[in-house]
N, CA and C of each residue as an Amber inpcrd file, in Angstrom:
protein
   318
   0.6410000  -1.5000000   0.0700000  -0.1090000  -0.2750000   0.3450000
   1.4740000   1.1220000  -0.5040000  -0.0020000   2.3560000  -0.4090000
   1.3840000   3.9760000  -0.9130000   0.0370000   4.4220000  -0.6770000
   0.3750000   5.2270000   0.1510000   0.3290000   7.0070000   0.7240000
   0.1530000   7.9790000   0.0490000  -0.6370000   9.0620000  -0.4920000
  -0.1370000   9.4380000  -1.4730000  -1.2890000  10.3900000  -1.7000000
  -1.1120000  11.1040000  -2.3130000  -2.6010000  13.1420000  -2.2100000
  -2.0810000  12.8250000  -3.8290000  -3.2910000  13.1760000  -4.2070000
  -3.7150000  13.2840000  -5.9130000  -4.2980000  14.4140000  -5.8970000
  -4.0780000  14.5950000  -7.2800000  -5.0300000  16.4450000  -7.2160000
  -5.3500000  15.9400000  -8.8070000  -6.7180000  16.3260000  -9.1950000
  -6.8230000  16.7270000 -10.8890000  -8.5850000  16.9050000 -10.6230000
  -9.5050000  16.5390000 -11.9240000 -10.8490000  16.8500000 -12.0880000
 -11.5410000  15.5780000 -11.9960000 -12.7460000  15.9770000 -11.3790000
 -13.0940000  14.0290000 -10.9380000 -13.8060000  14.1160000 -12.4980000
 -13.7910000  13.1590000 -12.6440000 -14.3460000  12.6450000 -14.2840000
 -15.5270000  12.3050000 -14.2260000 -17.1510000  12.5400000 -14.6250000
 -18.1030000  12.1540000 -14.2410000 -18.5450000  12.7880000 -13.1330000
 -19.9220000  11.9600000 -12.7830000 -20.1620000  11.9880000 -11.4400000
 -19.6700000  11.1560000  -9.8710000 -20.2580000  11.3390000  -8.9020000
 -19.3150000  10.4480000  -8.3140000 -20.6840000   9.6580000  -7.5790000
 -21.1680000   8.0440000  -7.8780000 -22.1680000   7.4650000  -7.6090000
 -21.8330000   6.8870000  -5.8040000 -22.7700000   6.9090000  -5.4730000
 -23.1590000   6.2930000  -4.4620000 -23.5080000   5.0430000  -3.9410000
 -22.7600000   3.8250000  -3.7970000 -23.3560000   2.6340000  -3.4550000
 -23.8440000   2.2310000  -2.3060000 -24.3990000   1.4180000  -2.2370000
 -24.3220000   0.1180000  -0.8350000 -23.6590000  -1.1570000  -0.8200000
 -22.7700000  -1.9020000   0.0050000 -22.4030000  -3.1260000  -0.1420000
 -23.5490000  -4.6690000   0.2240000 -23.2940000  -5.4880000   0.5860000
 -24.2990000  -6.3670000   0.9460000 -24.2360000  -6.1520000   2.0640000
 -23.9220000  -6.1880000   3.2710000 -23.9000000  -5.5050000   4.6400000
 -25.0390000  -4.5280000   4.5500000 -25.2530000  -3.6350000   3.4540000
 -26.3520000  -2.3150000   3.6060000 -25.4590000  -1.2770000   4.5160000
 -24.4040000  -1.4570000   3.9680000 -23.2390000  -0.1750000   4.4010000
 -22.5410000   0.5840000   2.6490000 -23.1770000   2.2000000   2.8570000
 -22.7740000   3.2310000   2.3870000 -21.1480000   3.5580000   1.7820000
 -21.0830000   3.6990000   0.3050000 -20.0450000   3.9870000   0.0100000
 -20.3060000   4.3700000  -0.8950000 -19.5220000   5.4860000  -1.6780000
 -19.3750000   6.2790000  -2.5580000 -18.0400000   5.9050000  -3.7260000
 -18.3860000   6.0380000  -4.8440000 -17.2970000   5.7030000  -6.0650000
 -16.5600000   6.8640000  -6.8980000 -15.5250000   6.9660000  -6.8900000
 -15.8710000   8.5240000  -8.4640000 -14.2450000   7.9220000  -9.1990000
 -14.1570000   8.7800000 -10.1090000 -12.8340000   9.0190000 -10.8810000
 -12.9360000  10.5230000 -10.5930000 -10.9210000  10.4720000 -10.9720000
 -10.5440000  11.8150000 -10.5610000  -9.3760000  11.6270000 -12.3070000
  -9.3310000  12.9770000 -13.0170000  -8.5760000  12.1580000 -13.6830000
  -7.4920000  13.3960000 -13.4190000  -6.0510000  12.8050000 -14.1220000
  -4.8340000  13.2490000 -13.0310000  -3.9670000  13.2510000 -14.0460000
  -2.8310000  14.4350000 -14.1440000  -2.0110000  15.0840000 -15.1890000
  -0.5070000  14.2060000 -14.3310000  -0.1320000  13.5970000 -15.2920000
   1.7750000  12.6140000 -14.6370000   2.3740000  14.1220000 -14.7500000
   3.3910000  13.4620000 -14.4330000   4.7500000  14.1580000 -14.2430000
   5.0360000  14.8680000 -15.9560000   4.6490000  13.4980000 -16.6420000
   5.4250000  14.1190000 -18.4220000   4.2470000  14.5090000 -18.5450000
   2.7640000  15.2150000 -18.0680000   1.9910000  15.3540000 -19.1090000
   0.8060000  14.6510000 -19.4420000   0.5180000  13.4780000 -19.8210000
  -0.4620000  12.1570000 -19.8480000  -0.9140000  12.8300000 -18.1770000
  -2.0440000  12.1520000 -18.9310000  -3.6880000  12.1490000 -18.2020000
  -3.2960000  10.5190000 -17.5870000  -3.5340000  10.3900000 -16.4960000
  -3.8890000   9.2700000 -15.9960000  -5.5670000   9.4090000 -14.9730000
  -6.3800000   7.6870000 -14.4080000  -7.7780000   7.6920000 -14.1830000
  -6.9100000   7.5220000 -13.2140000  -7.4950000   8.2880000 -11.4880000
  -7.6100000   7.5030000 -10.5940000  -9.2210000   7.0810000  -9.7050000
  -9.0650000   5.8060000  -9.5530000 -10.3930000   5.2330000  -9.4860000
 -10.3490000   5.4830000  -7.6240000 -11.3180000   6.2480000  -7.4330000
 -11.6260000   6.3950000  -5.7060000 -12.7590000   5.9130000  -5.0410000
 -12.3740000   5.0710000  -3.6110000 -13.3430000   4.8070000  -3.0900000
 -13.8080000   5.0660000  -1.8670000 -14.3440000   6.1860000  -1.4020000
 -14.6580000   6.6600000   0.1590000 -15.8530000   6.0390000   0.5900000
 -15.5060000   5.5390000   2.6780000 -16.2170000   5.1380000   3.0520000
 -17.0450000   5.5490000   4.7930000 -16.3650000   6.9370000   5.1020000
 -16.8780000   7.8120000   6.2360000 -17.6650000   8.5580000   5.2150000
 -18.5310000   8.8580000   6.0900000 -20.2250000   9.5920000   5.9350000
 -19.4810000  11.2180000   4.7480000 -18.8010000  11.7300000   5.7280000
 -18.6570000  12.9580000   5.5590000 -18.3910000  13.5660000   4.6460000
 -17.1320000  12.3840000   3.6430000 -16.0900000  12.0660000   2.4910000
 -17.1690000  11.8990000   1.3040000 -17.9220000  10.3770000   2.0050000
 -19.0890000  10.5280000   0.1840000 -20.0690000  11.7400000   0.4260000
 -20.5400000  12.2200000   1.6300000 -21.1190000  13.3100000   0.9600000
 -20.4420000  14.3930000   0.7990000 -19.2960000  14.7930000   0.6010000
 -18.3890000  16.2760000   0.1830000 -18.3110000  15.3660000  -1.1720000
 -17.6320000  14.2130000  -1.7150000 -17.8220000  13.7390000  -2.8710000
 -18.9150000  13.8020000  -4.3140000 -19.9490000  13.1360000  -3.3000000
 -21.3070000  13.0140000  -3.9880000 -21.9190000  14.6540000  -4.5240000
 -21.3790000  15.7800000  -3.6910000 -21.8840000  16.6650000  -3.5880000
 -20.9450000  17.7930000  -4.9100000 -19.9120000  17.2120000  -5.6190000
 -18.8900000  17.7530000  -6.4770000 -19.8090000  17.5580000  -8.2270000
 -19.2120000  18.0580000  -8.6540000 -19.5150000  18.2310000 -10.2230000
 -18.6140000  17.3920000 -10.9170000 -19.2580000  17.0440000 -12.0940000
 -17.8720000  16.8460000 -13.2490000 -17.3120000  17.7870000 -13.3400000
 -15.7850000  18.3310000 -13.5670000 -14.8030000  18.5250000 -13.5570000
 -14.3400000  19.7040000 -13.0920000 -15.1490000  19.5530000 -10.9070000
 -14.6060000  20.1920000 -10.3900000 -13.1730000  19.4270000  -9.8130000
 -12.6400000  20.9190000  -9.6200000 -10.6490000  20.4040000  -8.9380000
 -11.0740000  19.8460000  -7.6850000 -10.0520000  18.3260000  -7.7680000
 -10.1150000  17.9130000  -6.3570000  -9.2490000  17.7530000  -5.7630000
  -8.3010000  17.1530000  -4.7200000  -6.6840000  16.4800000  -4.4050000
  -7.2470000  15.3510000  -3.1880000  -7.3900000  14.5850000  -3.6580000
  -7.7040000  13.5340000  -2.0460000  -6.6590000  12.8660000  -1.6330000
  -6.2470000  12.3130000  -0.6560000  -5.5240000  11.4440000   0.1590000
  -5.5190000  10.3280000   0.4800000  -4.9110000   9.4220000   0.6300000
  -5.4780000   8.0820000   0.9880000  -4.3810000   7.1020000   0.6860000
  -4.7030000   5.5430000   0.4430000  -4.0500000   4.3000000   0.0530000
  -4.1900000   3.9950000  -1.2840000  -2.9790000   4.4210000  -2.3180000
  -2.6660000   3.9760000  -3.8090000  -2.7010000   2.5610000  -3.8690000
  -2.8690000   1.8520000  -4.8110000  -2.6600000   0.8080000  -5.3260000
  -2.6040000   1.0930000  -6.8900000  -1.4860000   0.4780000  -7.2440000
  -1.1820000   1.2040000  -8.6870000  -1.2850000  -0.0670000  -9.5500000
  -2.6230000   0.1790000 -10.5920000  -2.6890000  -1.1990000 -11.8390000
  -2.2890000  -0.6960000 -13.1160000  -2.8540000  -1.4640000 -14.1410000
  -2.5470000  -1.9510000 -15.3960000  -4.0500000  -1.9220000 -16.2500000
  -4.5270000  -1.2270000 -17.2830000  -5.5600000  -1.4760000 -17.5710000
  -5.3640000  -1.2030000 -19.5840000  -6.2550000  -2.2410000 -19.7630000
  -5.6190000  -1.7890000 -21.6430000  -7.2850000  -1.1630000 -22.4310000
  -6.8710000   0.0640000 -23.6190000  -8.0660000   1.0360000 -23.9850000
  -8.4600000  -0.5090000 -25.4500000  -8.8440000   0.2080000 -26.2800000
 -10.3440000  -0.8560000 -26.4380000  -9.3880000  -0.8390000 -28.2730000
  -8.1230000  -0.0250000 -28.4320000  -6.9630000  -0.0930000 -29.3580000
  -5.8030000  -1.4370000 -29.0890000  -5.9650000  -1.7870000 -27.8680000
  -5.3150000  -2.8400000 -27.1980000  -3.7620000  -1.6290000 -26.5640000
  -3.7870000  -1.0530000 -26.4230000  -2.5470000  -0.7400000 -25.6940000
  -3.1020000  -0.5210000 -24.5240000  -2.0700000  -0.7160000 -23.3430000
  -1.9760000  -0.5130000 -21.8610000  -1.6090000   0.6770000 -21.0940000
  -2.5010000   1.2930000 -20.1680000  -2.6840000   2.0770000 -19.9510000
  -2.2470000   2.1120000 -18.3640000  -1.4950000   3.1030000 -17.4470000
  -1.5860000   3.3170000 -15.9980000  -2.6290000   4.1410000 -15.5960000
  -3.1930000   3.1300000 -14.2700000  -4.4200000   3.7460000 -13.9110000
  -3.6440000   3.4600000 -12.2290000  -4.7810000   4.4170000 -11.0480000
  -4.4760000   3.8040000  -9.6250000  -5.6470000   3.9150000  -9.0250000
  -5.7220000   2.9250000  -8.1120000  -7.1120000   2.5770000  -7.4490000
  -6.6330000   2.9710000  -5.6340000  -7.8340000   4.3390000  -5.3690000
  -7.3570000   5.2340000  -4.0900000  -8.0670000   4.7430000  -2.9440000
  -7.9610000   4.4430000  -1.6370000  -9.1170000   3.9480000  -0.8380000
  -9.2910000   6.0060000   0.3410000  -9.7660000   6.4630000  -0.6630000
 -10.2970000   8.1560000   0.5130000 -10.0390000   8.4590000   1.6660000
  -9.0980000   9.0980000   2.2490000  -9.3820000   9.5390000   3.5280000
  -9.4250000  10.9740000   3.8040000  -9.3920000  11.7020000   3.2400000
  -9.0670000  13.0980000   3.0290000  -9.4660000  13.6630000   2.4140000
 -10.1160000  14.9800000   1.3750000 -10.7270000  15.7480000   0.0220000
 -10.6880000  17.0910000   0.3040000  -9.8190000  17.7580000  -0.1340000
  -9.9360000  19.3590000  -0.5750000  -9.9420000  19.1040000  -1.8450000
 -11.2500000  20.2880000  -2.2830000 -12.5090000  20.4060000  -2.9280000
 -12.3850000  21.8320000  -3.9700000 -12.6820000  22.2350000  -4.4950000
 -13.1490000  23.6720000  -5.2340000 -14.3130000  23.1650000  -6.0280000
 -15.1550000  23.9200000  -5.5370000 -16.8260000  23.9750000  -5.8580000
 -17.6270000  25.0750000  -5.9600000 -17.5570000  25.5420000  -7.4610000
 -18.4070000  26.8990000  -6.6610000 -17.4200000  27.9840000  -6.5340000
 -16.4320000  27.6560000  -6.5770000 -15.0210000  29.0670000  -6.1540000
 -14.8390000  28.7450000  -4.5470000 -15.5340000  28.0090000  -4.1230000
 -15.8010000  27.8330000  -2.1290000 -14.7140000  26.4640000  -2.1510000
 -13.7650000  26.7780000  -1.2430000 -12.5980000  25.5880000  -0.9910000
 -13.9060000  24.6090000   0.3670000 -13.6780000  22.9050000   0.2270000
 -14.0360000  22.5550000   0.7830000 -13.4470000  21.4340000   1.5030000
 -12.8700000  20.8480000   2.7140000 -12.3250000  20.1130000   3.4690000
 -13.1070000  19.1410000   3.8450000 -12.4190000  17.8990000   3.9300000
 -13.2210000  16.9650000   4.8630000 -12.1440000  16.0620000   5.5490000
 -11.6850000  15.5680000   6.0940000 -10.8590000  14.8600000   6.9410000
 -12.3500000  13.9030000   7.7010000 -11.0520000  13.1360000   7.4440000
 -12.1300000  11.6740000   7.5170000 -12.1690000  10.8070000   9.6640000
């Protein structure tokens, strides 16, 4: 597990889901730039109520910075090219939504 900080823009809308035990969680995608200028998708999952609410309040394209544990992975696009991605279990969030800063700690 890697502790990390990812900054980027929300890609699409966050989705609230419920696990088999009935506990709610939220998933989202963040599009972030790499050091080489390429774009990387970060698949985010959050379990804490305040963090889930904050993610759900954001809209497509809102700027966001998330801290949490990262797992690197690789996926294959439709053309057969391999691409890097990250999975994150988020613990903290800082976002700009409608010009206002929002910070949520677990």
